[in-house]
């Protein structure tokens, strides 16, 4: 319908809404992602730099990609996709968070030229997905299976050695690189303590204790937690028990002041005394029932008061109240038994067992340690270090190594690291692109070129001649030397399969798929709509319109009236 021969203006979005679309919007999103890539580039590889991040007065020193992106507080909507993809890689595989971010940004960088020339982003996305499919298929063709050979003992020992090599590769770019032999042994032992069916890494507890050197860290094949708050009487309790029987409770063993949690109307003092006597009788019945089970260690999520503490001490029983839920769950997983929520039906079957319980001094703290558990499916890492920031980075490094070892056990196929697999995939995709025609040839070739960002950046961070070494690797891979990658020890190239620079194939496949999906997502967005906050409100209080009731005007008074006091 027209009015007077003119088409009326239709306002769909509210005033102040910002919209931008088209080719310029895609290029803007790519630029934002490249800015994130520039931040992470120097942290890649064995010679990558650490980043010092200060947020709300808290200092973090790390080169873990997911941690850096999390603490950077990225606000650009397109760049946030890179943050999400690094989190995804960290959750699924545990390592390769920096690599996946660099790859996805590099895929966008290579696509930029096609976008500027007017090529449809859907054509680019289709080519990238085809290239990713081919790359993953190639990894499946050349991956090497870690096999257990010989007898069971020999096979287990050999497989353990192979897992240690994977763990050392994961630590090669971390703060603990110099101590990788020590920590690789610890990581493999820790993972092998877990239930082989589930391999739940949350059952590996980590306790950080400031002071001492890194190699004073230790692995407890069981459970260890910081000494809980103790009441009078704890000094008389035993601090070392052999063949301990452990009872885990979710019961409060403490007398409460009547005025805090009860209201009783009484007329005589004797009635008050009867109430107090009844309460004592109840708690003593609970304590007698616990002692009757034969338990020598009593743990509870809830408080254990001074009466119970002294009662247990007189009978040679150790007790700890206010034990953290996750520590108590891991204790049950280590020693057996179950958590009891009542003391009315306790039996010896409810108890867990361990060969040795002791309370030991570590640094300036005391820790309760349960070891020699017959069927332990959990363990605890006690990490030492000179500063809290160092210990926190050691924990992040060990998390990456633990996840890599876990994936290597679940999916025991590996490929060579150090840029070897990226160079092989790049060569393979280049050869494929020459066999096809049209735009897809250019796009797959661009994808192949983008893969070289990993070895190129590794060289740059190590201060090596990237151009010369990349050309040498191209030459070797063209002659069928598929496992040749960078050798930082000799500042040259080497067969990284023989030098034991290994990574799980699953890590590379997941990184390629995640990076390709992230790049496709950003390239597929060609319009952004930013809704401005309501200008007529500040917080939740409406701002009066011009000429309306101002400050000092009572509610309900017309704006033309003045209130005079």
Coordinates of C-alpha atoms in Angstrom, one line a residue:
X1 CA 0.0 0.0 0.0
X2 CA 1.3 3.5 -0.8
X3 CA 0.5 6.8 0.7
X4 CA 0.5 9.8 -1.7
X5 CA 2.7 7.8 -4.1
X6 CA 5.4 7.3 -1.5
X7 CA 6.5 4.0 0.3
X8 CA 6.5 4.5 4.1
X9 CA 9.6 3.9 6.1
X10 CA 9.4 0.7 8.2
X11 CA 11.5 0.6 11.4
X12 CA 12.1 -3.0 12.5
X13 CA 15.0 -2.6 14.9
X14 CA 15.0 -0.2 17.8
X15 CA 17.0 3.0 17.6
X16 CA 20.7 2.7 18.3
X17 CA 21.0 -0.8 16.9
X18 CA 24.2 -1.3 14.9
X19 CA 24.2 -3.5 11.8
X20 CA 27.0 -4.3 9.5
X21 CA 27.1 -6.9 6.8
X22 CA 28.7 -8.2 3.6
X23 CA 32.3 -8.8 2.6
X24 CA 33.6 -6.1 5.0
X25 CA 32.1 -7.8 8.0
X26 CA 33.7 -11.1 7.2
X27 CA 37.1 -9.4 6.8
X28 CA 36.6 -7.6 10.1
X29 CA 35.9 -10.9 11.8
X30 CA 39.0 -12.5 10.3
X31 CA 41.2 -9.5 11.5
X32 CA 39.9 -10.0 15.1
X33 CA 40.8 -13.7 15.0
X34 CA 44.3 -12.9 13.6
X35 CA 44.8 -10.5 16.5
X36 CA 44.2 -13.4 18.9
X37 CA 46.6 -15.6 16.9
X38 CA 49.3 -12.9 17.2
X39 CA 49.0 -13.2 21.0
X40 CA 49.4 -17.0 21.1
X41 CA 52.1 -17.4 18.4
X42 CA 55.1 -16.8 20.7
X43 CA 53.9 -19.5 23.1
X44 CA 54.0 -22.5 20.7
X45 CA 56.6 -25.3 21.0
X46 CA 59.5 -26.2 23.2
X47 CA 61.0 -22.7 22.9
X48 CA 57.7 -20.8 23.2
X49 CA 57.6 -17.9 25.6
X50 CA 55.4 -17.7 28.7
X51 CA 52.8 -15.0 29.0
X52 CA 52.4 -13.0 32.3
X53 CA 48.7 -12.2 32.9
X54 CA 47.5 -10.0 35.7
X55 CA 43.8 -10.0 36.5
X56 CA 42.2 -8.5 39.6
X57 CA 45.6 -8.5 41.3
X58 CA 46.2 -12.2 40.6
X59 CA 49.3 -13.1 38.6
X60 CA 49.4 -16.0 36.2
X61 CA 52.4 -17.2 34.2
X62 CA 51.6 -19.7 31.5
X63 CA 51.9 -20.8 27.9
X64 CA 48.8 -22.9 27.9
X65 CA 46.6 -21.7 25.0
X66 CA 43.2 -22.4 26.7
X67 CA 44.3 -20.7 30.0
X68 CA 45.6 -17.6 28.2
X69 CA 42.4 -17.2 26.1
X70 CA 40.3 -17.7 29.2
X71 CA 42.1 -15.0 31.2
X72 CA 42.3 -12.6 28.3
X73 CA 38.6 -11.9 28.5
X74 CA 38.1 -11.6 24.8
X75 CA 34.9 -9.6 24.0
X76 CA 34.9 -9.6 20.1
X77 CA 32.1 -12.0 19.2
X78 CA 34.0 -13.7 16.3
X79 CA 37.2 -14.0 18.3
X80 CA 35.2 -15.7 21.1
X81 CA 34.8 -18.6 18.7
X82 CA 38.6 -19.2 19.0
X83 CA 38.3 -19.2 22.8
X84 CA 35.5 -21.8 22.6
X85 CA 37.5 -24.0 20.2
X86 CA 40.5 -24.0 22.5
X87 CA 38.2 -25.0 25.5
X88 CA 36.8 -27.8 23.4
X89 CA 40.3 -29.1 22.5
X90 CA 41.3 -28.8 26.2
X91 CA 38.2 -30.8 27.3
X92 CA 38.3 -33.4 24.6
X93 CA 42.1 -34.1 24.3
X94 CA 43.8 -31.9 26.9
X95 CA 46.7 -30.8 24.8
X96 CA 47.1 -28.9 21.5
X97 CA 45.1 -25.8 22.6
X98 CA 47.6 -23.4 21.1
X99 CA 47.9 -25.4 17.9
X100 CA 44.2 -25.5 17.2
X101 CA 43.9 -21.7 17.7
X102 CA 46.8 -21.0 15.4
X103 CA 45.4 -23.3 12.7
X104 CA 41.9 -22.0 12.7
X105 CA 43.2 -18.4 12.5
X106 CA 45.6 -19.3 9.7
X107 CA 42.8 -21.0 7.7
X108 CA 40.9 -17.7 7.9
X109 CA 44.0 -15.8 6.9
X110 CA 44.4 -17.9 3.8
X111 CA 40.7 -17.5 2.9
X112 CA 40.9 -13.8 3.2
X113 CA 42.3 -13.4 -0.3
X114 CA 39.4 -15.3 -1.8
X115 CA 36.9 -13.2 0.1
X116 CA 38.5 -10.0 -1.1
X117 CA 38.3 -11.3 -4.7
X118 CA 34.5 -11.8 -4.3
X119 CA 34.4 -15.6 -3.9
X120 CA 31.4 -16.9 -2.1
X121 CA 32.2 -17.9 1.5
X122 CA 30.1 -21.1 1.0
X123 CA 32.5 -22.2 -1.8
X124 CA 35.5 -21.7 0.6
X125 CA 33.7 -23.6 3.4
X126 CA 33.0 -26.5 1.1
X127 CA 36.6 -26.7 0.0
X128 CA 37.9 -26.5 3.6
X129 CA 35.6 -29.3 4.8
X130 CA 36.8 -31.5 1.9
X131 CA 40.4 -30.7 2.7
X132 CA 39.8 -31.6 6.4
X133 CA 38.2 -34.8 5.5
X134 CA 41.1 -35.7 3.3
X135 CA 43.7 -34.8 6.0
X136 CA 42.0 -36.9 8.6
X137 CA 41.8 -39.8 6.2
X138 CA 45.5 -39.4 5.5
X139 CA 46.3 -39.5 9.3
X140 CA 44.3 -42.7 9.6
X141 CA 46.3 -44.2 6.8
X142 CA 49.8 -43.5 8.2
X143 CA 49.2 -43.6 12.0
X144 CA 51.3 -46.1 14.0
X145 CA 49.8 -48.5 16.5
X146 CA 51.5 -48.8 19.9
X147 CA 51.6 -52.6 20.4
X148 CA 52.3 -54.6 23.5
X149 CA 54.8 -57.3 22.5
X150 CA 56.2 -60.4 24.2
X151 CA 54.9 -61.7 27.5
X152 CA 52.4 -59.7 29.6
X153 CA 55.1 -58.3 31.8
X154 CA 57.4 -57.4 28.9
X155 CA 54.5 -56.0 26.9
X156 CA 53.3 -53.9 29.9
X157 CA 56.8 -52.6 30.5
X158 CA 57.3 -51.7 26.8
X159 CA 53.9 -50.0 26.6
X160 CA 54.7 -48.0 29.7
X161 CA 57.9 -46.8 28.1
X162 CA 56.0 -45.7 25.0
X163 CA 53.5 -43.8 27.1
X164 CA 56.3 -42.0 28.9
X165 CA 57.6 -40.9 25.5
X166 CA 54.2 -39.4 24.7
X167 CA 54.1 -37.7 28.0
X168 CA 57.5 -36.2 27.5
X169 CA 56.5 -34.8 24.1
X170 CA 53.5 -33.2 25.8
X171 CA 55.8 -31.6 28.4
X172 CA 58.4 -30.4 25.8
X173 CA 56.8 -26.9 25.5
X174 CA 56.1 -26.5 29.2
X175 CA 57.8 -25.1 32.3
X176 CA 58.7 -28.6 33.5
X177 CA 60.6 -29.5 30.3
X178 CA 63.9 -29.9 32.2
X179 CA 62.2 -32.3 34.7
X180 CA 60.2 -34.1 32.0
X181 CA 61.8 -37.5 32.8
X182 CA 60.8 -37.3 36.5
X183 CA 57.3 -36.0 35.8
X184 CA 56.6 -38.4 32.8
X185 CA 57.2 -41.4 35.1
X186 CA 54.8 -39.8 37.7
X187 CA 52.1 -39.1 35.1
X188 CA 52.1 -42.6 33.6
X189 CA 51.9 -44.1 37.1
X190 CA 49.1 -41.8 38.0
X191 CA 47.0 -42.7 34.9
X192 CA 47.6 -46.4 35.4
X193 CA 46.2 -46.2 38.9
X194 CA 42.8 -45.3 37.5
X195 CA 40.0 -47.7 36.5
X196 CA 41.2 -49.0 33.1
X197 CA 37.6 -49.0 31.8
X198 CA 36.8 -45.4 32.6
X199 CA 40.1 -43.6 33.0
X200 CA 38.4 -40.8 34.9
X201 CA 41.1 -38.1 35.3
X202 CA 39.1 -36.4 38.0
X203 CA 40.1 -39.2 40.3
X204 CA 43.7 -37.9 40.2
X205 CA 43.8 -35.4 43.1
X206 CA 46.3 -32.5 43.0
X207 CA 47.5 -30.8 46.1
X208 CA 49.8 -27.7 45.8
X209 CA 52.3 -27.2 48.5
X210 CA 54.5 -24.1 48.3
X211 CA 58.2 -24.6 49.1
X212 CA 60.8 -27.1 48.0
X213 CA 62.0 -28.0 44.6
X214 CA 59.9 -29.4 41.7
X215 CA 61.5 -32.9 42.1
X216 CA 60.3 -33.0 45.7
X217 CA 56.8 -33.6 44.3
X218 CA 55.5 -37.1 44.9
X219 CA 52.8 -39.4 43.9
X220 CA 50.6 -41.1 46.5
X221 CA 49.0 -44.2 45.2
X222 CA 45.9 -43.6 47.3
X223 CA 44.6 -40.4 48.8
X224 CA 46.1 -37.5 50.6
X225 CA 44.5 -34.3 51.8
X226 CA 45.5 -31.4 54.1
X227 CA 44.9 -31.9 57.8
X228 CA 41.4 -30.6 58.7
X229 CA 40.5 -28.4 61.5
X230 CA 40.9 -30.2 64.8
X231 CA 39.5 -29.8 68.3
X232 CA 41.1 -30.4 71.6
X233 CA 42.2 -34.0 72.0
X234 CA 43.7 -34.5 68.5
X235 CA 47.2 -34.4 70.0
X236 CA 46.5 -37.7 71.7
X237 CA 45.3 -39.4 68.6
X238 CA 47.5 -41.9 66.7
X239 CA 49.4 -40.4 63.8
X240 CA 50.4 -43.7 62.1
X241 CA 48.2 -46.8 61.8
X242 CA 49.1 -50.0 60.0
X243 CA 46.3 -52.0 58.3
X244 CA 43.8 -49.2 59.0
X245 CA 40.0 -49.7 58.9
X246 CA 38.4 -46.5 57.6
X247 CA 34.8 -45.4 58.3
X248 CA 33.5 -42.6 56.1
X249 CA 30.5 -40.6 57.4
X250 CA 28.2 -37.8 56.5
X251 CA 27.2 -37.3 60.1
X252 CA 27.7 -34.5 62.5
X253 CA 29.4 -35.6 65.8
X254 CA 29.1 -32.4 67.8
X255 CA 27.1 -31.1 70.7
X256 CA 25.2 -27.9 69.8
X257 CA 24.1 -25.2 72.2
X258 CA 20.4 -25.5 72.8
X259 CA 19.7 -21.8 72.3
X260 CA 21.0 -22.1 68.7
X261 CA 18.8 -24.8 67.2
X262 CA 15.9 -25.6 69.5
X263 CA 13.1 -23.9 71.5
X264 CA 11.8 -25.8 74.5
X265 CA 9.4 -24.4 77.2
X266 CA 10.4 -25.6 80.6
X267 CA 9.4 -24.8 84.2
X268 CA 12.0 -26.6 86.2
X269 CA 15.8 -26.8 86.1
X270 CA 15.5 -30.6 86.2
X271 CA 13.7 -30.5 82.9
X272 CA 16.5 -28.6 81.3
X273 CA 19.0 -31.1 82.7
X274 CA 17.0 -34.0 81.2
X275 CA 17.2 -32.3 77.8
X276 CA 21.0 -32.0 78.1
X277 CA 21.3 -35.6 79.3
X278 CA 19.2 -36.8 76.4
X279 CA 21.5 -35.0 73.9
X280 CA 24.6 -36.5 75.5
X281 CA 23.0 -39.9 75.4
X282 CA 22.3 -39.6 71.7
X283 CA 25.8 -38.5 70.7
X284 CA 27.4 -41.2 73.0
X285 CA 25.2 -43.8 71.3
X286 CA 26.6 -42.7 67.9
X287 CA 30.2 -42.8 69.2
X288 CA 29.7 -46.3 70.7
X289 CA 28.2 -47.6 67.5
X290 CA 31.2 -46.3 65.5
X291 CA 33.7 -47.9 67.9
X292 CA 31.8 -51.2 67.8
X293 CA 32.5 -51.5 64.1
X294 CA 36.3 -51.8 64.8
X295 CA 37.2 -48.7 62.8
X296 CA 40.6 -47.1 63.5
X297 CA 40.1 -44.0 61.2
X298 CA 36.9 -42.0 61.1
X299 CA 36.3 -39.4 58.4
X300 CA 33.2 -37.2 58.1
X301 CA 32.1 -34.4 55.8
X302 CA 30.5 -32.7 58.8
X303 CA 32.2 -31.4 62.0
X304 CA 33.5 -33.8 64.6
X305 CA 33.5 -31.8 67.9
X306 CA 35.8 -31.8 70.9
X307 CA 33.8 -34.4 72.8
X308 CA 34.0 -36.9 69.9
X309 CA 37.7 -36.1 69.2
X310 CA 38.6 -36.8 72.8
X311 CA 36.4 -39.9 72.9
X312 CA 38.1 -41.4 69.8
X313 CA 41.6 -40.4 71.1
X314 CA 41.0 -42.3 74.4
X315 CA 40.3 -45.4 72.3
X316 CA 43.3 -45.1 69.8
X317 CA 41.1 -43.9 66.9
X318 CA 42.1 -41.1 64.5
X319 CA 39.3 -38.8 63.3
X320 CA 39.0 -35.9 60.9
X321 CA 35.9 -33.8 60.4
X322 CA 34.9 -31.3 57.6
X323 CA 36.7 -33.4 55.0
X324 CA 36.0 -32.0 51.5
X325 CA 33.4 -33.9 49.4
X326 CA 35.8 -34.7 46.5
X327 CA 38.5 -35.9 49.0
X328 CA 36.0 -38.2 50.7
X329 CA 34.8 -39.6 47.4
X330 CA 38.3 -40.3 46.3
X331 CA 39.0 -41.9 49.7
X332 CA 36.1 -44.3 49.2
X333 CA 37.4 -45.1 45.7
X334 CA 40.8 -45.9 47.2
X335 CA 40.0 -47.9 50.3
X336 CA 36.5 -49.3 49.6
X337 CA 33.5 -49.2 51.8
X338 CA 30.8 -46.5 51.5
X339 CA 29.8 -43.1 52.9
X340 CA 27.2 -43.6 55.8
X341 CA 24.7 -41.0 56.6
X342 CA 23.5 -42.5 59.9
X343 CA 25.1 -44.3 62.8
X344 CA 22.1 -46.6 63.5
X345 CA 23.1 -49.5 61.3
X346 CA 26.9 -49.6 61.0
X347 CA 28.5 -52.9 60.1
X348 CA 32.1 -53.9 59.5
X349 CA 31.2 -54.3 55.8
X350 CA 30.9 -50.5 55.6
X351 CA 34.6 -50.0 56.4
X352 CA 37.4 -49.5 53.9
X353 CA 40.9 -50.8 54.3
X354 CA 44.4 -49.5 53.6
X355 CA 47.8 -50.9 54.5
X356 CA 49.2 -47.6 55.9
X357 CA 47.7 -44.4 57.2
X358 CA 49.9 -41.7 58.5
X359 CA 49.9 -37.9 59.2
X360 CA 53.1 -36.4 57.8
X361 CA 54.6 -32.9 57.6
X362 CA 55.1 -31.6 54.1
X363 CA 56.5 -28.1 54.0
X364 CA 54.7 -26.0 56.6
X365 CA 51.5 -28.1 56.3
X366 CA 50.4 -31.5 57.7
X367 CA 48.8 -34.0 55.4
X368 CA 46.8 -37.2 56.0
X369 CA 48.0 -39.9 53.7
X370 CA 46.3 -43.3 52.9
X371 CA 48.6 -45.7 51.0
X372 CA 48.9 -49.4 50.2
X373 CA 45.2 -49.6 49.3
X374 CA 44.5 -53.0 47.9
X375 CA 42.1 -51.9 45.1
X376 CA 43.0 -48.2 44.8
X377 CA 41.5 -46.6 41.6
X378 CA 42.7 -43.1 42.5
X379 CA 45.9 -41.3 43.4
X380 CA 47.1 -37.9 44.5
X381 CA 49.9 -35.7 43.2
X382 CA 51.6 -33.6 45.9
X383 CA 53.2 -30.8 43.9
X384 CA 56.1 -28.7 45.3
X385 CA 57.6 -25.5 43.9
X386 CA 59.2 -22.2 44.9
X387 CA 56.2 -20.0 44.1
X388 CA 52.4 -20.4 43.8
X389 CA 52.5 -19.3 40.1
X390 CA 55.1 -22.0 39.4
X391 CA 53.1 -24.8 41.0
X392 CA 49.9 -23.6 39.2
X393 CA 51.8 -23.9 35.9
X394 CA 53.2 -27.3 36.8
X395 CA 49.6 -28.4 37.5
X396 CA 48.4 -27.2 34.1
X397 CA 51.4 -28.9 32.4
X398 CA 50.7 -32.2 34.1
X399 CA 47.0 -32.0 33.2
X400 CA 48.0 -31.8 29.5
X401 CA 50.4 -34.8 29.9
X402 CA 47.8 -36.8 31.8
X403 CA 45.2 -36.3 29.1
X404 CA 47.7 -37.2 26.4
X405 CA 48.6 -40.5 28.2
X406 CA 44.9 -41.2 28.8
X407 CA 44.1 -40.7 25.0
X408 CA 47.1 -42.8 24.0
X409 CA 45.8 -45.7 26.2
X410 CA 42.2 -45.4 24.9
X411 CA 43.2 -44.9 21.3
X412 CA 46.8 -46.3 21.0
X413 CA 47.7 -44.8 17.6
X414 CA 50.4 -42.2 17.4
X415 CA 52.0 -39.9 14.8
X416 CA 55.3 -38.0 14.8
X417 CA 55.3 -34.5 16.2
X418 CA 57.6 -31.5 15.7
X419 CA 55.7 -30.4 12.6
X420 CA 56.2 -33.7 10.8
X421 CA 52.5 -34.6 10.5
X422 CA 51.6 -31.1 9.4
X423 CA 54.2 -31.1 6.6
X424 CA 53.1 -34.5 5.4
X425 CA 49.4 -33.4 5.3
X426 CA 50.4 -30.2 3.5
X427 CA 52.3 -32.2 0.8
X428 CA 49.4 -34.7 0.5
X429 CA 46.8 -31.9 0.0
X430 CA 49.0 -30.0 -2.5
X431 CA 49.3 -33.1 -4.6
X432 CA 45.6 -33.7 -4.4
X433 CA 44.8 -30.1 -5.4
X434 CA 46.8 -30.5 -8.6
X435 CA 44.5 -33.4 -9.7
X436 CA 41.3 -31.3 -9.6
X437 CA 40.0 -28.2 -11.5
X438 CA 38.2 -25.1 -10.6
X439 CA 38.1 -23.0 -7.4
X440 CA 38.4 -26.1 -5.2
X441 CA 42.0 -26.5 -6.4
X442 CA 42.9 -23.0 -5.0
X443 CA 41.1 -23.5 -1.7
X444 CA 42.6 -26.9 -0.9
X445 CA 46.0 -25.6 -1.8
X446 CA 45.5 -22.7 0.5
X447 CA 44.5 -25.1 3.3
X448 CA 47.7 -27.0 2.7
X449 CA 49.7 -23.8 3.0
X450 CA 48.0 -22.9 6.2
X451 CA 49.1 -26.2 7.8
X452 CA 52.7 -25.0 7.6
X453 CA 52.0 -22.4 10.2
X454 CA 52.9 -25.0 12.9
X455 CA 56.5 -25.9 11.8
X456 CA 57.1 -22.3 10.7
X457 CA 56.1 -20.9 14.1
X458 CA 58.1 -23.6 15.9
X459 CA 61.2 -22.4 14.0
X460 CA 60.6 -18.8 14.6
X461 CA 60.1 -19.3 18.4
X462 CA 63.3 -21.3 18.5
X463 CA 65.3 -18.7 16.6
X464 CA 66.0 -21.0 13.6
X465 CA 66.0 -20.3 9.9
X466 CA 62.3 -21.2 9.2
X467 CA 62.5 -20.8 5.4
X468 CA 65.5 -23.1 5.0
X469 CA 64.2 -25.8 7.3
X470 CA 60.7 -25.7 5.8
X471 CA 62.2 -26.1 2.3
X472 CA 64.3 -29.0 3.5
X473 CA 61.2 -30.7 5.0
X474 CA 59.2 -30.2 1.8
X475 CA 62.0 -31.9 -0.2
X476 CA 62.2 -34.8 2.2
X477 CA 58.4 -35.3 2.3
X478 CA 58.2 -35.2 -1.5
X479 CA 60.6 -38.2 -1.5
X480 CA 58.4 -40.2 0.9
X481 CA 60.1 -39.4 4.2
X482 CA 56.8 -38.9 6.0
X483 CA 58.0 -38.7 9.6
X484 CA 60.7 -36.0 9.1
X485 CA 60.1 -33.0 11.3
X486 CA 62.1 -30.4 13.2
X487 CA 64.9 -31.4 15.5
X488 CA 65.6 -28.6 18.0
X489 CA 68.5 -30.5 19.7
X490 CA 70.6 -30.2 16.5
X491 CA 68.8 -27.2 15.0
X492 CA 68.0 -29.3 11.9
X493 CA 65.5 -31.9 10.8
X494 CA 65.2 -35.6 11.8
X495 CA 62.9 -38.6 11.7
X496 CA 60.8 -37.7 14.7
X497 CA 59.3 -41.2 14.9
X498 CA 62.8 -42.5 15.7
X499 CA 63.7 -39.7 18.1
X500 CA 60.4 -40.4 20.0
X501 CA 58.7 -37.1 19.4
X502 CA 55.2 -38.6 19.4
X503 CA 51.7 -37.4 19.7
X504 CA 48.4 -39.3 19.7
X505 CA 46.8 -39.3 16.3
X506 CA 43.5 -38.4 18.0
X507 CA 45.0 -35.1 19.1
X508 CA 45.8 -34.1 15.5
X509 CA 42.5 -35.3 14.1
X510 CA 40.5 -33.4 16.8
X511 CA 42.6 -30.2 16.3
X512 CA 42.1 -30.3 12.5
X513 CA 38.3 -30.9 12.7
X514 CA 37.8 -28.2 15.4
X515 CA 40.0 -25.6 13.6
X516 CA 38.2 -26.2 10.3
X517 CA 34.8 -25.9 12.0
X518 CA 35.8 -22.7 13.7
X519 CA 37.1 -21.2 10.5
X520 CA 34.0 -22.2 8.6
X521 CA 31.8 -20.7 11.3
X522 CA 33.5 -17.3 11.1
X523 CA 33.6 -17.3 7.3
X524 CA 29.9 -18.1 7.2
X525 CA 28.9 -15.1 9.2
X526 CA 28.4 -12.0 7.0
X527 CA 26.2 -9.9 9.2
X528 CA 26.4 -8.7 12.8
X529 CA 23.6 -7.0 14.6
X530 CA 24.5 -5.3 17.9
X531 CA 21.6 -4.2 20.1
X532 CA 22.3 -1.2 22.2
X533 CA 21.2 -1.2 25.9
X534 CA 18.0 0.7 26.6
X535 CA 19.0 4.3 26.9
X536 CA 16.0 5.1 29.1
X537 CA 17.2 3.0 32.0
X538 CA 20.1 3.1 34.3
X539 CA 20.4 -0.3 36.0
X540 CA 16.8 -1.2 36.8
X541 CA 15.6 2.3 37.7
X542 CA 13.8 4.3 34.9
X543 CA 15.2 7.7 34.1
X544 CA 12.5 10.4 34.1
X545 CA 11.8 11.9 30.7
X546 CA 12.6 15.6 30.0
X547 CA 10.1 17.8 31.8
X548 CA 9.1 14.9 34.1
X549 CA 9.4 14.6 37.8
X550 CA 13.0 15.4 38.8
X551 CA 15.1 15.0 41.9
X552 CA 13.3 16.0 45.1
X553 CA 9.8 15.7 43.6
X554 CA 7.5 13.4 45.6
X555 CA 5.8 10.5 43.8
X556 CA 2.5 11.4 42.3
X557 CA 3.1 15.1 42.1
X558 CA 2.5 16.7 38.7
X559 CA 5.7 18.0 37.0
X560 CA 4.4 21.6 37.1
X561 CA 4.2 21.7 40.9
X562 CA 7.2 22.4 43.1
X563 CA 7.5 20.9 46.5
X564 CA 8.7 23.6 48.9
X565 CA 9.8 22.7 52.5

